PDB file of C-alpha atoms and ligand atoms in Angstrom:
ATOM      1  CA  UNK A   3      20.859 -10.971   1.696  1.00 54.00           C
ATOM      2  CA  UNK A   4      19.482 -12.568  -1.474  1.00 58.00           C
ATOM      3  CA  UNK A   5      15.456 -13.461  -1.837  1.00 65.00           C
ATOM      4  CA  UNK A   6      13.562 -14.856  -4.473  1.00 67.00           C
ATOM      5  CA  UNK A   7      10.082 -14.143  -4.387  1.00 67.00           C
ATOM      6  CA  UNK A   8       7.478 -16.098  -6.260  1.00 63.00           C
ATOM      7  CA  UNK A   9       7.593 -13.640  -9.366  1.00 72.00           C
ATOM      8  CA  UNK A  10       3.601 -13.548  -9.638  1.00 89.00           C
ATOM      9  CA  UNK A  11       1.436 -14.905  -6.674  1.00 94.00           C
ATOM     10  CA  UNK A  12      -1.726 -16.580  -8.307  1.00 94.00           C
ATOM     11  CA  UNK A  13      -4.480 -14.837  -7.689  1.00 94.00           C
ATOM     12  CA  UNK A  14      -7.012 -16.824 -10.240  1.00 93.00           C
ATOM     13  CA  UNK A  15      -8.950 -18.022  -7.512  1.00 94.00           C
ATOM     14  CA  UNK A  16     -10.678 -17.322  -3.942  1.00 94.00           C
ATOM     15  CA  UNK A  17      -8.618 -19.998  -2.670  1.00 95.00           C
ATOM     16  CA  UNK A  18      -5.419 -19.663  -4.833  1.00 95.00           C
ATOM     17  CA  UNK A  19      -5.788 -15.855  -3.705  1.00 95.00           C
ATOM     18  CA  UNK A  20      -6.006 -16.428   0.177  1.00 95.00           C
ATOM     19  CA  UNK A  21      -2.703 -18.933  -0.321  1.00 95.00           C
ATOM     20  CA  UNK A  22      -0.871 -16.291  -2.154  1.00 96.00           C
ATOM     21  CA  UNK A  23      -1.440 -13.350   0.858  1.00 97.00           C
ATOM     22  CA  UNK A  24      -0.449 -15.911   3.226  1.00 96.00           C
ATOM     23  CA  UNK A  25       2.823 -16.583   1.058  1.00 96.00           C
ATOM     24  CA  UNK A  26       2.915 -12.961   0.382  1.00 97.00           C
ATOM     25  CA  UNK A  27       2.654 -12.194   4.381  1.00 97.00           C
ATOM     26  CA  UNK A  28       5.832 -14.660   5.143  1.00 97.00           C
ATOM     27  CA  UNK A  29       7.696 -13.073   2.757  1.00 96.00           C
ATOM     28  CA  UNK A  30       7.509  -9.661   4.313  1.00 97.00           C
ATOM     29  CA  UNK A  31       8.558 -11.252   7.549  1.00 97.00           C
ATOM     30  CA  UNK A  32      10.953 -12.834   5.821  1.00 96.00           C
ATOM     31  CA  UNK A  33      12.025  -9.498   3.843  1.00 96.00           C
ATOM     32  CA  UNK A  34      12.032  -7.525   7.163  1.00 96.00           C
ATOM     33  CA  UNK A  35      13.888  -9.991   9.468  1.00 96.00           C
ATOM     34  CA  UNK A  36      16.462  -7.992  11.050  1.00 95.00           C
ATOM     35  CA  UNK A  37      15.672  -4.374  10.129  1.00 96.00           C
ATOM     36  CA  UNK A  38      13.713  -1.627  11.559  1.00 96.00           C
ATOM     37  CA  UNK A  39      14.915   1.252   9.630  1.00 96.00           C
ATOM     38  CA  UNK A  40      11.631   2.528   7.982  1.00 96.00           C
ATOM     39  CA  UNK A  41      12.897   3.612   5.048  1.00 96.00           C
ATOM     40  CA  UNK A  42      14.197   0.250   4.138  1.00 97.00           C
ATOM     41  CA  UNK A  43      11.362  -1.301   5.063  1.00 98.00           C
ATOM     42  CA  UNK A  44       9.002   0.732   3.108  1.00 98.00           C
ATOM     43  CA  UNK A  45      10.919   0.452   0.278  1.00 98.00           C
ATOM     44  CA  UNK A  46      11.353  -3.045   0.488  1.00 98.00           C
ATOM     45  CA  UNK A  47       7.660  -3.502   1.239  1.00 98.00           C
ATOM     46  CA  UNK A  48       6.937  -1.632  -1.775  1.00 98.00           C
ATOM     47  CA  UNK A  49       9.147  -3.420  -3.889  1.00 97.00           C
ATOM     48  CA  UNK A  50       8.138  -7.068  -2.958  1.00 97.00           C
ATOM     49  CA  UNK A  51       4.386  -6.021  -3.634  1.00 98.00           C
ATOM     50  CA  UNK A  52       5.154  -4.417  -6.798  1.00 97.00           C
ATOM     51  CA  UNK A  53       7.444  -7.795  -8.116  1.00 96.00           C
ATOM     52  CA  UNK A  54       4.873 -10.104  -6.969  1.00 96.00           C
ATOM     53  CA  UNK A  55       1.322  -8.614  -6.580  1.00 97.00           C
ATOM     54  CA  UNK A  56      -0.258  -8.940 -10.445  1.00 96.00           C
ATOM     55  CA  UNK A  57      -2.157  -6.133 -12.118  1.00 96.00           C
ATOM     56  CA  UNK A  58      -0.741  -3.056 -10.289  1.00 97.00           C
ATOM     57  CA  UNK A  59       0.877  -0.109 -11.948  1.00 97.00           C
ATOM     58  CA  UNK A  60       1.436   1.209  -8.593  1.00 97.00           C
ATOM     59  CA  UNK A  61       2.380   0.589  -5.063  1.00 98.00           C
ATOM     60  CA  UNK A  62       3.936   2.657  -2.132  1.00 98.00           C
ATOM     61  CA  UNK A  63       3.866   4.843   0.758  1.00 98.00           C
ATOM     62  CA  UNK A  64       2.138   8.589   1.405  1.00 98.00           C
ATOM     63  CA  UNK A  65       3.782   9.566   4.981  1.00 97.00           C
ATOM     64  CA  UNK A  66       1.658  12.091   7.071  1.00 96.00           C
ATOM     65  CA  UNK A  67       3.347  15.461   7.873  1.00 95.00           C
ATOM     66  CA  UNK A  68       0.353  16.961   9.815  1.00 93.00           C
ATOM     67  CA  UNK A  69      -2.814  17.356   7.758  1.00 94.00           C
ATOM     68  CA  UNK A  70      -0.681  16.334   4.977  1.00 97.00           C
ATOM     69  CA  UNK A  71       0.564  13.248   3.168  1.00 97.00           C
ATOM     70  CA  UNK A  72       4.006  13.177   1.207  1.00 97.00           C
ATOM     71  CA  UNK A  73       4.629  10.652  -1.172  1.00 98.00           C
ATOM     72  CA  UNK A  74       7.905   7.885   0.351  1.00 98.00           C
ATOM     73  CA  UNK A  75       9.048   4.806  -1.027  1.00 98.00           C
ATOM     74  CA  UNK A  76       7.089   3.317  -3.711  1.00 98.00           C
ATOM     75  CA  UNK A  77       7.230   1.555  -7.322  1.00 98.00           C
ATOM     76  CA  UNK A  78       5.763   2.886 -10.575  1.00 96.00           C
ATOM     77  CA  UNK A  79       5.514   6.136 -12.049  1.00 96.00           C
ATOM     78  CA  UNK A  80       6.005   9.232 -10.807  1.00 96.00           C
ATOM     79  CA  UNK A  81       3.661  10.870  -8.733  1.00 95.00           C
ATOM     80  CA  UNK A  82       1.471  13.741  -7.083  1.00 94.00           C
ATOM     81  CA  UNK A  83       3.806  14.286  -3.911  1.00 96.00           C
ATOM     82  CA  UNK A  84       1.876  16.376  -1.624  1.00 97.00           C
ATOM     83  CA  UNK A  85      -1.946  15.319  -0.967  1.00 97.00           C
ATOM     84  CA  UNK A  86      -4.119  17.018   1.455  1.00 96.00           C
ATOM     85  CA  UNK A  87      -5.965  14.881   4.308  1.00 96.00           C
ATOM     86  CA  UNK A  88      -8.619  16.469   2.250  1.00 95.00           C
ATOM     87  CA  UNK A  89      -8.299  15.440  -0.996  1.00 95.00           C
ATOM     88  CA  UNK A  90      -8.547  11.927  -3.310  1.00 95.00           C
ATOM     89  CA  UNK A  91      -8.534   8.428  -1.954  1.00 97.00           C
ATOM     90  CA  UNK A  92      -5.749   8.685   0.067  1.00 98.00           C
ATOM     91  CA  UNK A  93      -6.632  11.371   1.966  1.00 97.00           C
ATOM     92  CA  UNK A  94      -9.917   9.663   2.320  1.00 97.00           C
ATOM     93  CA  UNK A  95      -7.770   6.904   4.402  1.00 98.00           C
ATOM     94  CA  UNK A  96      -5.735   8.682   6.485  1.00 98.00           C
ATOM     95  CA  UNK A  97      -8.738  11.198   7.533  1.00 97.00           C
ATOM     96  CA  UNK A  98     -10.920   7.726   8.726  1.00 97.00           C
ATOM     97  CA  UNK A  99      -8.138   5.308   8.742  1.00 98.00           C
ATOM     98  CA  UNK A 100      -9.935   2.644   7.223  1.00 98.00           C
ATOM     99  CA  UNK A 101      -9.307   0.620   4.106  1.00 98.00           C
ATOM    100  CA  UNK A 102     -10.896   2.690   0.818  1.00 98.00           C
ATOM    101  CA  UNK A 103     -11.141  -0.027  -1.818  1.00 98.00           C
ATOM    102  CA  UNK A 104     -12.410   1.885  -4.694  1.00 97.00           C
ATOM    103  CA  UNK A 105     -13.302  -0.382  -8.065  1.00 97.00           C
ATOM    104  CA  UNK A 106     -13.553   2.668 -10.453  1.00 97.00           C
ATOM    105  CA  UNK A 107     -11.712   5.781  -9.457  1.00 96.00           C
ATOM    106  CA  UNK A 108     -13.445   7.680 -11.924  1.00 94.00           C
ATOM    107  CA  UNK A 109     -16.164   7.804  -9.814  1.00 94.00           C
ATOM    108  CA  UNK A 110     -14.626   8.684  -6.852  1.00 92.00           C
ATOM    109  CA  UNK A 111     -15.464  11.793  -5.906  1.00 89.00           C
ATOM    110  CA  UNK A 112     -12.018  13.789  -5.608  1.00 88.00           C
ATOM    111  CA  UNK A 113     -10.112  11.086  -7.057  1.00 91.00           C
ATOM    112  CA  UNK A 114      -6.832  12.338  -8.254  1.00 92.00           C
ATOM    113  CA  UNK A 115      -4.995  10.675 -10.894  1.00 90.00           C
ATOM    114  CA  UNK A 116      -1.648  10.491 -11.138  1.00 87.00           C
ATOM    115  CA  UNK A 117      -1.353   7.894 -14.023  1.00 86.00           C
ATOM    116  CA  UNK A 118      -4.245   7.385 -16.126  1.00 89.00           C
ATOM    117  CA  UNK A 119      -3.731   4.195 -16.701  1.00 92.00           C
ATOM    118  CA  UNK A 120      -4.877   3.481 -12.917  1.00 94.00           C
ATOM    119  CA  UNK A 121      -8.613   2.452 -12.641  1.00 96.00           C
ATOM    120  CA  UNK A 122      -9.336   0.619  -9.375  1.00 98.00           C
ATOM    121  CA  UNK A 123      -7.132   1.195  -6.021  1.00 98.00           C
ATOM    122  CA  UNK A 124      -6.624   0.422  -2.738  1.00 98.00           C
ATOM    123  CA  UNK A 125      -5.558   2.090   0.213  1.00 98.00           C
ATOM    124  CA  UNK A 126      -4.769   1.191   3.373  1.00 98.00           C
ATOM    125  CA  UNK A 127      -3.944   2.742   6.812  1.00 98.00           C
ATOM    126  CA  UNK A 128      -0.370   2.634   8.151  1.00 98.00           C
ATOM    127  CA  UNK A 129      -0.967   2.846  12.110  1.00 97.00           C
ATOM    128  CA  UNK A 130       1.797   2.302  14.838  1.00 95.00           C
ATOM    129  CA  UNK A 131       1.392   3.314  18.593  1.00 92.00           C
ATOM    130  CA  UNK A 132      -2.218   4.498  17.696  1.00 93.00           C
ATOM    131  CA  UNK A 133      -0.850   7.280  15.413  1.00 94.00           C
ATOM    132  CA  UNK A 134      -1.074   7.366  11.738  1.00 96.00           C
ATOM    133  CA  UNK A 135       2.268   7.130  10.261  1.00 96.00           C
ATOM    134  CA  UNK A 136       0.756   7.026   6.590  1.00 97.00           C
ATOM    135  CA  UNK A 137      -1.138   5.286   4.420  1.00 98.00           C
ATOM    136  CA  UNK A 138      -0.102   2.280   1.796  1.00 98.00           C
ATOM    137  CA  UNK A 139      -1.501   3.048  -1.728  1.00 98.00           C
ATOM    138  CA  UNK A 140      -2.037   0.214  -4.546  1.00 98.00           C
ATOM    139  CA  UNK A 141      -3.517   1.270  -7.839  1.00 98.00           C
ATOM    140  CA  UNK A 142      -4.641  -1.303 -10.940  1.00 98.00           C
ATOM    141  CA  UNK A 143      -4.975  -0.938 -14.323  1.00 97.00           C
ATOM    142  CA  UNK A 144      -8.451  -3.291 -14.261  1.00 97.00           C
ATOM    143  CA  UNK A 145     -11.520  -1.623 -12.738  1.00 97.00           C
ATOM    144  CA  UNK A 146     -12.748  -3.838  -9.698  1.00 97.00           C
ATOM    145  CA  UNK A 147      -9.331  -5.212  -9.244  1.00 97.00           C
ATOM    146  CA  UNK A 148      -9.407  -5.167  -5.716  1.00 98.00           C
ATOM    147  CA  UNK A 149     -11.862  -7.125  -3.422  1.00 97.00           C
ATOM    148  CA  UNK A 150     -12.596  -7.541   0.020  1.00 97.00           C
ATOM    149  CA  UNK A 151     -10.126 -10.782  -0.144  1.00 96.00           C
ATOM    150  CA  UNK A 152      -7.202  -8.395  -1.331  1.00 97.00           C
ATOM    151  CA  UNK A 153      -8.676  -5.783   1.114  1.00 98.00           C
ATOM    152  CA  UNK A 154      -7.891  -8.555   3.760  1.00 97.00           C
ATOM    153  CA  UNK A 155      -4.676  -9.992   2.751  1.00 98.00           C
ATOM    154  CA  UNK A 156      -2.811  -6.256   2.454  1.00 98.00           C
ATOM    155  CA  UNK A 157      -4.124  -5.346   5.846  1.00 98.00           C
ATOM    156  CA  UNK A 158      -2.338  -8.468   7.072  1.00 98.00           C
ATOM    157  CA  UNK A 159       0.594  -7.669   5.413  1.00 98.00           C
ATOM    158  CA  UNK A 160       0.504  -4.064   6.319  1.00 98.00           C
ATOM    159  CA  UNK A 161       0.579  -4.849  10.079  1.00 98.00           C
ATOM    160  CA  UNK A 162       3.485  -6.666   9.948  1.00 98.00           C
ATOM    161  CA  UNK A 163       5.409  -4.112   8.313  1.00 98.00           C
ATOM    162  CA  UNK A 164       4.240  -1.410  11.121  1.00 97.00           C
ATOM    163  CA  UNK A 165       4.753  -3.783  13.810  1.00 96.00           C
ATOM    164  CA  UNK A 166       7.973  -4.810  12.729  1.00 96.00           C
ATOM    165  CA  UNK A 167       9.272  -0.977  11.814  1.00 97.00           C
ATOM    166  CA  UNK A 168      10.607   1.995  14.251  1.00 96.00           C
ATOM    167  CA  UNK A 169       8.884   4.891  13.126  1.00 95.00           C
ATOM    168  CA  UNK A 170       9.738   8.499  13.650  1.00 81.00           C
ATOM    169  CA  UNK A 171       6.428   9.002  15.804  1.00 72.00           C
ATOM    170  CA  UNK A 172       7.640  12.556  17.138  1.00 65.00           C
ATOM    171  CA  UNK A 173       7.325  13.741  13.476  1.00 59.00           C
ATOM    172  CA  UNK A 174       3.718  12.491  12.662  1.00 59.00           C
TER     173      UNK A 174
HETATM  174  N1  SME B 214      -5.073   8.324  -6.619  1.00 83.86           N
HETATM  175  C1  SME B 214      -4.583   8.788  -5.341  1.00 83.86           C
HETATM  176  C2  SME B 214      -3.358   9.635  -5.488  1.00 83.86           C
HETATM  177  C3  SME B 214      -2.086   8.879  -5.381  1.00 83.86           C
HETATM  178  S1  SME B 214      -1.696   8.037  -6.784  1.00 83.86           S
HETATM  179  O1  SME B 214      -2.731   7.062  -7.107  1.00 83.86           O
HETATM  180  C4  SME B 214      -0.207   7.330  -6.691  1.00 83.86           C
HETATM  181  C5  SME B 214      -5.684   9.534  -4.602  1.00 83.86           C
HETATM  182  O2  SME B 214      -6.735   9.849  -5.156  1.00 83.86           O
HETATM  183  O3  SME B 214      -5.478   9.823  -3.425  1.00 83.86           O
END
């Protein structure tokens, strides 16, 4: 299968924002048409965020393994791989499973950084058959990067990757 995305969705403006999720939402339909395997979807997922999605130096998938999350597929630099439901943003998220949109990490309590070039990040709850499966991490190099628009428009996108995804529910 070929697939072009737009290379950067426009993001300038409230409305030229809320156009590009809703472009950026079809194309993960579009991207996951026909597949179910969830490591091809994640990684695909990841990948068409990371291509089109500007001002991110990271963007991917922390799966829960009990009270634990383990870094899957994801695009950027390499990263912590184990994080405690505990610990940092992430584990913020999957311990409430609700969006942490966090404009300057550095004063996050707990915050761990991977890449210091991240300032702002988002994270968002990965839930299928009311069990978290993992959580969807975004971090930007721009402090404030993410607001309640972006917050909105991953969410959306998010829920069509766990609704159109077999996951390994036995093992969460
Ligand atoms: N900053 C995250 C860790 C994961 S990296 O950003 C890829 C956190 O505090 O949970």
């Amino acid at each position: 299968m070929s697939f072009d995305p737009v290379a950067t969705l426009d993001m300038s403006t409230p409305a030229a924002k809320r156009a590009s999720y809703e472009l950026l939402v079809a194309q993960v339909r579009s991207v996951l048409e026909g597949e179910r395997d969830r490591l091809a979807n994640m990684a695909q997922f990841a990948a068409l965020v990371f291509q089109s999605v500007p001002e991110l130096n990271w963007a991917g998938f922390y799966l829960a393994h009990g009270e634990e999350l383990v870094v899957g597929p994801f695009q950027g630099k390499v990263a912590c791989v184990r994080i405690p439901f505990a610990r940092g943003v992430c584990g913020a998220c999957a311990r409430t499973r609700e969006i942490q949109r966090v404009e300057d990490v550095h004063a996050f309590p707990g915050h761990i950084a991977c890449d210091s070039a991240s300032n702002a990040e988002l994270v968002l709850p990965v839930v299928a058959g009311g069990r978290l499966v993992g959580v969807f991490d975004l971090d930007s190099p721009r402090t404030a990067r993410f607001d309640a628009d972006d917050a909105h428009g991953f969410a959306a996108a998010v829920a069509v990757l766990a609704a159109g995804t077999d996951w390994d529910l036995q093992n969460v």
